[in-house]
mmCIF file of C-alpha atoms in Angstrom:
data_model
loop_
_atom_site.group_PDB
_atom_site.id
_atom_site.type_symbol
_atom_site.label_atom_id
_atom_site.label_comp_id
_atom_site.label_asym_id
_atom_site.label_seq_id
_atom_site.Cartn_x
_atom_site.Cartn_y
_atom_site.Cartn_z
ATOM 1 C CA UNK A 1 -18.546 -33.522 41.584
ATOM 2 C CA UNK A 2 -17.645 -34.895 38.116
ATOM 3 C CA UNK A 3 -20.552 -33.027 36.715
ATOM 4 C CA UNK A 4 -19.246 -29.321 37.660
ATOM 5 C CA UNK A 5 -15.613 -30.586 36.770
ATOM 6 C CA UNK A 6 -17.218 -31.251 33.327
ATOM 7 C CA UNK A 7 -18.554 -27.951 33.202
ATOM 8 C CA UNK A 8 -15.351 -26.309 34.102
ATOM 9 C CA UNK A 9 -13.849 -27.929 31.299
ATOM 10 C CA UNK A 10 -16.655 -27.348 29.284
ATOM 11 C CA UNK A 11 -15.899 -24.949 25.939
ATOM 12 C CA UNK A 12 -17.697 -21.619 26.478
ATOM 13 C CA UNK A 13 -19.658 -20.096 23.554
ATOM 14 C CA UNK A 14 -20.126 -16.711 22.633
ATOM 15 C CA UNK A 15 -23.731 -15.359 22.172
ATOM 16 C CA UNK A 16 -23.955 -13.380 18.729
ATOM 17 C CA UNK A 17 -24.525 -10.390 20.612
ATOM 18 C CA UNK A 18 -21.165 -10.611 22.088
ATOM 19 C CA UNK A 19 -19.367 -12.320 18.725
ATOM 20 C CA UNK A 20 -20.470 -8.900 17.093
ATOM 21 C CA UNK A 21 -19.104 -6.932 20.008
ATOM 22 C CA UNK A 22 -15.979 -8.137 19.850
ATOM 23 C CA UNK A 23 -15.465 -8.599 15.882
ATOM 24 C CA UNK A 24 -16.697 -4.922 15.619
ATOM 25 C CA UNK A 25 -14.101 -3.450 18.310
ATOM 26 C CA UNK A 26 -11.251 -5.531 16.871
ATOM 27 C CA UNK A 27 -11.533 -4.357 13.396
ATOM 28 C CA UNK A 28 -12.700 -0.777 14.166
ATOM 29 C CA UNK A 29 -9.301 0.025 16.467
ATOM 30 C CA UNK A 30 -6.828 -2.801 15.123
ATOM 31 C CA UNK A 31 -7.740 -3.832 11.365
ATOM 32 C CA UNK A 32 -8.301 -7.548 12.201
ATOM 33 C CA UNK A 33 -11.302 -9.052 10.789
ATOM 34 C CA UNK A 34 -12.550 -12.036 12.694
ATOM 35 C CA UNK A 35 -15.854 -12.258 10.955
ATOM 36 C CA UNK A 36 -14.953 -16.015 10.346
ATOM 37 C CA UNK A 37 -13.213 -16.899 13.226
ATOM 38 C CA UNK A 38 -15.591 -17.689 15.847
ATOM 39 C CA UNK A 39 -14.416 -21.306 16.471
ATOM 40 C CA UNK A 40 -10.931 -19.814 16.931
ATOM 41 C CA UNK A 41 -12.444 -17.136 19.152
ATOM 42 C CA UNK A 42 -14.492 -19.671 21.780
ATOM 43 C CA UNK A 43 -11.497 -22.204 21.533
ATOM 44 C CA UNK A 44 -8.565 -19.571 21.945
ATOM 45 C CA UNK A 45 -9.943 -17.101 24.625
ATOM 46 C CA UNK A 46 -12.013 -19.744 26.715
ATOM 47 C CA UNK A 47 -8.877 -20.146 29.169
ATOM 48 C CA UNK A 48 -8.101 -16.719 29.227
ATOM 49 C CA UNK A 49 -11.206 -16.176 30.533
ATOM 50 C CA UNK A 50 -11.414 -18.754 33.096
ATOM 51 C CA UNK A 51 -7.716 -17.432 34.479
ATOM 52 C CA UNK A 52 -9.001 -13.915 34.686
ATOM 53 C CA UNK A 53 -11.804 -15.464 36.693
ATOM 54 C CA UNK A 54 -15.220 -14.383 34.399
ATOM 55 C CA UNK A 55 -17.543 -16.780 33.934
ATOM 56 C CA UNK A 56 -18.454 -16.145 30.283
ATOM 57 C CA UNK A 57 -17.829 -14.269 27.419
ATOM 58 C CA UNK A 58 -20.031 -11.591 28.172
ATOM 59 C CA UNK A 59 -18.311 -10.758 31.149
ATOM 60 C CA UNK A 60 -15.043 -11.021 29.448
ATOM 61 C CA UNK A 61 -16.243 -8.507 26.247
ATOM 62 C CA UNK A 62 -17.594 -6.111 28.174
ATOM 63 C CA UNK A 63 -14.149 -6.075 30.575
ATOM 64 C CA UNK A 64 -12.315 -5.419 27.147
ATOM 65 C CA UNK A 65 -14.444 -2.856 25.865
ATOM 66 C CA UNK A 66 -14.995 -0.754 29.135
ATOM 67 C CA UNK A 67 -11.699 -1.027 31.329
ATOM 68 C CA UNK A 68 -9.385 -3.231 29.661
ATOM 69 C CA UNK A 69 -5.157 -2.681 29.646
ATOM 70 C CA UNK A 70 -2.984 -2.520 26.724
ATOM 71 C CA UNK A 71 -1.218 -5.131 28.079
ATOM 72 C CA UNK A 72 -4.842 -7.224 28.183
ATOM 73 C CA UNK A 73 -5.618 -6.065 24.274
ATOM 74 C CA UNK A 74 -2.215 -7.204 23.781
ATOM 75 C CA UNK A 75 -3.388 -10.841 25.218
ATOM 76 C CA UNK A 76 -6.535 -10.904 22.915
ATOM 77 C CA UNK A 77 -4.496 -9.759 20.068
ATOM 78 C CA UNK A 78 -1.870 -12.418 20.707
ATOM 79 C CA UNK A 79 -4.012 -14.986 21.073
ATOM 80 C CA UNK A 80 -6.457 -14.633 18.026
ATOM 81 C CA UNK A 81 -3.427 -13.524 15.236
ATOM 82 C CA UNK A 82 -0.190 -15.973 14.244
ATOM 83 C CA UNK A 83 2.641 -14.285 14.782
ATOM 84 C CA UNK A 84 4.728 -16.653 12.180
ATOM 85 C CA UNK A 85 7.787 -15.799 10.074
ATOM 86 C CA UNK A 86 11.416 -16.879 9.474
ATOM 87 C CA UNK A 87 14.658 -16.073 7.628
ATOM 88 C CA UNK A 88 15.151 -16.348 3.834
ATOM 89 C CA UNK A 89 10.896 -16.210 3.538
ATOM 90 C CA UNK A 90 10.287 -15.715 0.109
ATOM 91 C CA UNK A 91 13.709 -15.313 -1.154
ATOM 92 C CA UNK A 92 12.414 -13.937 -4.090
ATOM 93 C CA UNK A 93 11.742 -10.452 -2.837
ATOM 94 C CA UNK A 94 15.087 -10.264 -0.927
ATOM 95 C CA UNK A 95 16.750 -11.095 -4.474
ATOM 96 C CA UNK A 96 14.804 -8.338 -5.813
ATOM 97 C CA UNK A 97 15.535 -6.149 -3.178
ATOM 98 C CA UNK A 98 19.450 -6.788 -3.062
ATOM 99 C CA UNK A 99 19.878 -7.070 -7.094
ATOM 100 C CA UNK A 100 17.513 -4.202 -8.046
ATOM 101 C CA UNK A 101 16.302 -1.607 -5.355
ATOM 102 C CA UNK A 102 19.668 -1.285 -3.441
ATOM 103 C CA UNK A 103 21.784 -0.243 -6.509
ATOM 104 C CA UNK A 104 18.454 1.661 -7.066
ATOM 105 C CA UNK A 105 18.277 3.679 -3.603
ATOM 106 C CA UNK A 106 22.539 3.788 -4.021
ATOM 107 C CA UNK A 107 22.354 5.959 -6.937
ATOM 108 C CA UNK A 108 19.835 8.262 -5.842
ATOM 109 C CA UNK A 109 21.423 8.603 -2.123
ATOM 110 C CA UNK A 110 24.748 9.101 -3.503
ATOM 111 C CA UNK A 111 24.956 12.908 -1.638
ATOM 112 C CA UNK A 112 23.366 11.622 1.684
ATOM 113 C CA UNK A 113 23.617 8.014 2.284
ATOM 114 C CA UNK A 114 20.784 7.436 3.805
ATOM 115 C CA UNK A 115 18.538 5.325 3.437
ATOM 116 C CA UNK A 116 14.801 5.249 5.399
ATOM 117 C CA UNK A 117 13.243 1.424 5.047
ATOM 118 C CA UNK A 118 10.360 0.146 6.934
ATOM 119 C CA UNK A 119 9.621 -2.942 8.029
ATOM 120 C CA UNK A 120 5.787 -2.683 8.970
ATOM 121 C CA UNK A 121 4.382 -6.150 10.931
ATOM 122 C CA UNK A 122 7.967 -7.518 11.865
ATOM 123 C CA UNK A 123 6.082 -9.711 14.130
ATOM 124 C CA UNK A 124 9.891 -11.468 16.120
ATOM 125 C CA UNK A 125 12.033 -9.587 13.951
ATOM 126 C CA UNK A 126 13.303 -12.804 11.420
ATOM 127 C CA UNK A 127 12.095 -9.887 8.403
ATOM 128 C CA UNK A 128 14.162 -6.622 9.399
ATOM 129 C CA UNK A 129 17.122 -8.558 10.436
ATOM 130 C CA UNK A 130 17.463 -10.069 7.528
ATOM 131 C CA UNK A 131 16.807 -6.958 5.221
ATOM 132 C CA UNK A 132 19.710 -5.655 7.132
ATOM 133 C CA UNK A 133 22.053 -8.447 6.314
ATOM 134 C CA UNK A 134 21.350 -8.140 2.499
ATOM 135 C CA UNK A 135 22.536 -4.160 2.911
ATOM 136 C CA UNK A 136 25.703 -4.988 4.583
ATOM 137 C CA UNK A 137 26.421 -7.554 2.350
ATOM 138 C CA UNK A 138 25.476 -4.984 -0.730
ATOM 139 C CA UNK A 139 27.208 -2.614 0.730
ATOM 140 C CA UNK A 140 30.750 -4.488 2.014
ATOM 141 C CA UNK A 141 33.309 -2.450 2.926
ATOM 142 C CA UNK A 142 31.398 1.116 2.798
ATOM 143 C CA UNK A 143 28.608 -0.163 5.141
ATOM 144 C CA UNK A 144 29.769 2.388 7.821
ATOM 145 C CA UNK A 145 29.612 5.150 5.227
ATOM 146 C CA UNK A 146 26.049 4.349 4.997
ATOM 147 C CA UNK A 147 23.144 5.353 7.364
ATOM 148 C CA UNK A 148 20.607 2.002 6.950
ATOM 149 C CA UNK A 149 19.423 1.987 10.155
ATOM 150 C CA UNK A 150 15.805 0.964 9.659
ATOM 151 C CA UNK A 151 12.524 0.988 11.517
ATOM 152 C CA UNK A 152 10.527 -2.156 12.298
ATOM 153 C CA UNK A 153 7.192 -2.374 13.841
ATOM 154 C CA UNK A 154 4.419 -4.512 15.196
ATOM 155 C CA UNK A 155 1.161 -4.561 17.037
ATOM 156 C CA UNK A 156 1.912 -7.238 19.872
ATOM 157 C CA UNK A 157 4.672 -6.204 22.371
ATOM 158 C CA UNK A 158 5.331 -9.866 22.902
ATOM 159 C CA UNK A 159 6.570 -10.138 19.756
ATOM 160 C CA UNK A 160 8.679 -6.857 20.119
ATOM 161 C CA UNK A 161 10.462 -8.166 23.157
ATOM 162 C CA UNK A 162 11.379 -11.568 21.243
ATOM 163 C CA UNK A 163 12.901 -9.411 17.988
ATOM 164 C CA UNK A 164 14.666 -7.164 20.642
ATOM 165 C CA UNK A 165 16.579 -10.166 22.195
ATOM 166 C CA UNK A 166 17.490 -11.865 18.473
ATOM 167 C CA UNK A 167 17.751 -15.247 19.425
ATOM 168 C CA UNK A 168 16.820 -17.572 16.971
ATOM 169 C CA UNK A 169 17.073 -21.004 15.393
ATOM 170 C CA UNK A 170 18.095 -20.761 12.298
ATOM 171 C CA UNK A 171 16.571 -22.398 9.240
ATOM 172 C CA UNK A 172 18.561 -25.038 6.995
ATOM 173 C CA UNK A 173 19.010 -22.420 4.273
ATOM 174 C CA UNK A 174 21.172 -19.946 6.111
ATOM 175 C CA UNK A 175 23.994 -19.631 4.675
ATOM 176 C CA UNK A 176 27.504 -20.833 6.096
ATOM 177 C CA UNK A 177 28.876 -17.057 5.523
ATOM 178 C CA UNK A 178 25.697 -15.241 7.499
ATOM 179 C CA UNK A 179 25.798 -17.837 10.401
ATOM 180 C CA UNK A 180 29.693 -16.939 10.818
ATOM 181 C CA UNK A 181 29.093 -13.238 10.276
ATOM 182 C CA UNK A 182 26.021 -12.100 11.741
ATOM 183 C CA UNK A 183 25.147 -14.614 14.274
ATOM 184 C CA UNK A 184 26.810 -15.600 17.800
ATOM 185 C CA UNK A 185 26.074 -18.900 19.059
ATOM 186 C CA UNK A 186 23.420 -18.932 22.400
ATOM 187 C CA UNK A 187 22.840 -22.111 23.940
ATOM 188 C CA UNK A 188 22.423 -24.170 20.598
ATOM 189 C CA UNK A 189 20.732 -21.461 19.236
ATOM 190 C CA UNK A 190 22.347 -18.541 17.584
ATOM 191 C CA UNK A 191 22.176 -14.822 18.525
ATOM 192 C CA UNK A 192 21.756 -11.898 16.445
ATOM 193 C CA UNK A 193 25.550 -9.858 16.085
ATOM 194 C CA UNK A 194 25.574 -6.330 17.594
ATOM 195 C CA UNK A 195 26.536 -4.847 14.907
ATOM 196 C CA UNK A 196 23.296 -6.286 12.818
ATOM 197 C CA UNK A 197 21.062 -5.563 16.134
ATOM 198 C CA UNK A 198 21.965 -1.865 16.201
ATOM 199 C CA UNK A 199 20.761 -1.388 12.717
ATOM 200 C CA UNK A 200 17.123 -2.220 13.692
ATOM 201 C CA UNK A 201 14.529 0.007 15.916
ATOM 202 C CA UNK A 202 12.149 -1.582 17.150
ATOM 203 C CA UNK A 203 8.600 0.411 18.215
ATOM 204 C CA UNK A 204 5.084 -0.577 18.552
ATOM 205 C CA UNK A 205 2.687 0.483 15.841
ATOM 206 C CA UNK A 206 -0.585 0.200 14.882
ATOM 207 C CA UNK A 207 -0.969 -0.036 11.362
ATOM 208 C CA UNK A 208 -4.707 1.334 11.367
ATOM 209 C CA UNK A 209 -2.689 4.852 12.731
ATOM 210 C CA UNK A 210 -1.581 7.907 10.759
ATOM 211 C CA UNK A 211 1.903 6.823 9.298
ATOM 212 C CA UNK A 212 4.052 10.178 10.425
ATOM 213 C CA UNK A 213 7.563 9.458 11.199
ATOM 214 C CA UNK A 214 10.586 11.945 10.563
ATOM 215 C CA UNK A 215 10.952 10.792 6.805
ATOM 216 C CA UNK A 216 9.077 9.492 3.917
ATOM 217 C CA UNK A 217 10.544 5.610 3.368
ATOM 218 C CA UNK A 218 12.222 4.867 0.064
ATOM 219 C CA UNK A 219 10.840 0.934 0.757
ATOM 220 C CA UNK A 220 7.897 -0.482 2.759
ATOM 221 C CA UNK A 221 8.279 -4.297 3.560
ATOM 222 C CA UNK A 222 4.576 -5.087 4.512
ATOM 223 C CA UNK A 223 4.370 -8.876 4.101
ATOM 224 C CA UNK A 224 1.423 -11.476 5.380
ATOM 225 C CA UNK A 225 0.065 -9.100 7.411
ATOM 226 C CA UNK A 226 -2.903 -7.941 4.790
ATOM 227 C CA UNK A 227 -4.472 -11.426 5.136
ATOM 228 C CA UNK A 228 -6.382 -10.518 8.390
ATOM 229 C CA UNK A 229 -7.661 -7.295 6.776
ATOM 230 C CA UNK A 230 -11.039 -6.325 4.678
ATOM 231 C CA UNK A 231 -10.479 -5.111 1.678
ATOM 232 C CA UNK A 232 -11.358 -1.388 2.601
ATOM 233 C CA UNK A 233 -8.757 -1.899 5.523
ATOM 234 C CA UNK A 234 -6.506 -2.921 2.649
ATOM 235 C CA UNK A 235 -7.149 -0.338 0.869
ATOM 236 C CA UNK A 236 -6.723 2.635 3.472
ATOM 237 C CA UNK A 237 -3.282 1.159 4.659
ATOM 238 C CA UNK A 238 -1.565 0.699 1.093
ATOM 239 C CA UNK A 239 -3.034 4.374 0.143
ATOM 240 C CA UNK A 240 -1.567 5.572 3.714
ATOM 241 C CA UNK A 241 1.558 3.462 2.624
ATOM 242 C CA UNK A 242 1.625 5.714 -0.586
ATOM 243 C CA UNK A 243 1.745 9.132 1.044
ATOM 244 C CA UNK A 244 4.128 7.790 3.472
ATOM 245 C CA UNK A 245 6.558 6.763 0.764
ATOM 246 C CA UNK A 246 9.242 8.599 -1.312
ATOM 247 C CA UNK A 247 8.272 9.364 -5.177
ATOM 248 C CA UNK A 248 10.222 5.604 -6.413
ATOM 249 C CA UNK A 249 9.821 4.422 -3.587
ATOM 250 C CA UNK A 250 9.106 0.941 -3.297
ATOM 251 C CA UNK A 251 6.450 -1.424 -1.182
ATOM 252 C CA UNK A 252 6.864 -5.185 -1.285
ATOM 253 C CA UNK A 253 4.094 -7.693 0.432
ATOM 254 C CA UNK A 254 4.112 -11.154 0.111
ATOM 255 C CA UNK A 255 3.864 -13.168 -2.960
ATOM 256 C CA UNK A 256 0.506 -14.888 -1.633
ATOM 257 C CA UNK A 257 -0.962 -10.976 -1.552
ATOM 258 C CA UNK A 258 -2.098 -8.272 -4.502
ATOM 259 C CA UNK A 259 -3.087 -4.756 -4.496
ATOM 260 C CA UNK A 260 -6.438 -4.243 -5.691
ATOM 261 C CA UNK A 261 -6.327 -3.135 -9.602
ATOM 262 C CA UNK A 262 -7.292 0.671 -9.135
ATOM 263 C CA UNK A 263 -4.263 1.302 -6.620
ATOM 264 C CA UNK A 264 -2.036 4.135 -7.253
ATOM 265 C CA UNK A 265 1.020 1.843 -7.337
ATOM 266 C CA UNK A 266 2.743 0.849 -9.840
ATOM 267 C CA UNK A 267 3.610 -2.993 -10.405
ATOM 268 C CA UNK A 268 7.139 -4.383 -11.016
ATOM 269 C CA UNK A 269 7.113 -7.729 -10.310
ATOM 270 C CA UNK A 270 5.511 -10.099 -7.689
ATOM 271 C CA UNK A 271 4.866 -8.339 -4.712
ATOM 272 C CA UNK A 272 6.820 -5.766 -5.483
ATOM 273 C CA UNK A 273 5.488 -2.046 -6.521
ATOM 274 C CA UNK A 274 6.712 1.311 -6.653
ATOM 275 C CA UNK A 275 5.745 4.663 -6.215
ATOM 276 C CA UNK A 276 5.152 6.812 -9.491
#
C-alpha cells in the first residue's frame, strides 16, 4: 500500500517528445518560451494533471493540443508564467511619464483631449491603475475635461478578474494623499475609487495577435512581460507595437529590458522610447 501511495506522490516526468510538444505549442500561439523550464514544467503541472485524472504527461499534452478549453490553456498559462507586479514599480518611468510625456501628449491634444494609452500585460491591474492616478493628479481640476480612459490587457483571465475587482494591499510607499484619494478601505485592505476604476478597460489580449483597436496609442506601457519571449518574438511585438503607435508616440518597458539595437525606435531614456 505504501508503495503505490509513493507512486502517487511520485513527481511525473515529461518524455522529450512531449517537452517539445508542449514548448513548441506554447510559443507558437502565446509567445512564451519554456525551452528552459522543464523542472518548472514537471513540478508545476504534475497536480494539475493528477486532478484532471491523466496519468502522465502524455496524456495531459495531447488533451491540450487536441480538445483543450480556453479556460484549461488559461490553467497551463497560469501556472507556468508569474503574474507579479505592484504600485510605484519602477518609479522612474512614472516620473518620466508624469514630468515629460503628459505635458507632452497635453500640448498636442489641446483640440481633442484625448488621450489613447495602453497598458499591454497588466497582469492584476497594480500598472494601469496607477498610470491613471498620475493623469488625474497631472491633470487636477480639468481631469473631467479630459478623455484618459485607457485600455489594459492580459493573457490570463484570472488575472483580469483580480484587476476588475481593485482590491489591493498597498505597498509602504503609497503615498498618504493617493491612499485618501483613490482608495476606499475593504476589510484591511484598500479598494480601488470608482472614479479611478472607470478610467480603466479591461480585455483579454494576446500579445502574439494583430494589434487593431479603434486608435493608434500615443503611449504603450509594456513592462516585464518581454522576459518570457525569444528574441524574434521580441522583435515582432515591439515592430507590431510601432505600427500600432502614434508618430511621438511613446513605449516604455521595464528598466531590466532593451530593444534590440536595429529597432525603429528611438531611445530617450531608460526604458523609455518614442516613435520617430
Amino acid at each position: 500500500m505504501s508503495g503505490e501511495k509513493n507512486a502517487h506522490l511520485r513527481e511525473l516526468t515529461i518524455s522529450d517528445a512531449d517537452f517539445n510538444r508542449m514548448v513548441n505549442f506554447v510559443q507558437s500561439n502565446y509567445g512564451i518560451d519554456l525551452h528552459a523550464k522543464r523542472q518548472l514544467i514537471q513540478s508545476r503541472l504534475g497536480t494539475v494533471i493528477k486532478n484532471k485524472g491523466f496519468d502522465d504527461f502524455k496524456q495531459y499534452v495531447d488533451f491540450l493540443l487536441n480538445q483543450g478549453s480556453g479556460d484549461d490553456i488559461n490553467e497551463l498559462l497560469s501556472k507556468l508564467t508569474t503574474n507579479y507586479t505592484y504600485f510605484q514599480r519602477e518609479t522612474e518611468s512614472f516620473d518620466f511619464f508624469s514630468k515629460r510625456i503628459l505635458p507632452d501628449l497635453e500640448k498636442k491634444h489641446q483640440s481633442d483631449k484625448v488621450l489613447a494609452i495602453w497598458s499591454a500585460a497588466c497582469s492584476s491591474g497594480e500598472e494601469p491603475y496607477n498610470v491613471t492616478m498620475y493623469m488625474m493628479d497631472y491633470f487636477g481640476a480639468h481631469w473631467n475635461e479630459w478623455d484618459t480612459r485607457m485600455l489594459a490587457t492580459d493573457l490570463s483571465v484570472d488575472v483580469l478578474k483580480k484587476a476588475q475587482r481593485g482590491v489591493y494591499q498597498l505597498p509602504d510607499n503609497m503615498p498618504d494623499q493617493w491612499k485618501r484619494n483613490y482608495f476606499k478601505p475593504s476589510g484591511g485592505r484598500f479598494e480601488i475609487s470608482p472614479k479611478v476604476k472607470e478610467n480603466v478597460i479591461f480585455r483579454q489580449f494576446n500579445l502574439m495577435d494583430p494589434i487593431q483597436f479603434k486608435r493608434k496609442f500615443d503611449v504603450i506601457f509594456c513592462r516585464n512581460v518581454m522576459i518570457y519571449f525569444d528574441q524574434p518574438t521580441k522583435t515582432a511585438l515591439i515592430n507590431r507595437m510601432y505600427d500600432a503607435t502614434v508618430p511621438g508616440g511613446y513605449l516604455i518597458i521595464s528598466l531590466s529590458e532593451n530593444l534590440p539595437p536595429d529597432t525603429q525606435w528611438k531611445r530617450i531614456t531608460s526604458a523609455i522610447f518614442q516613435k520617430q
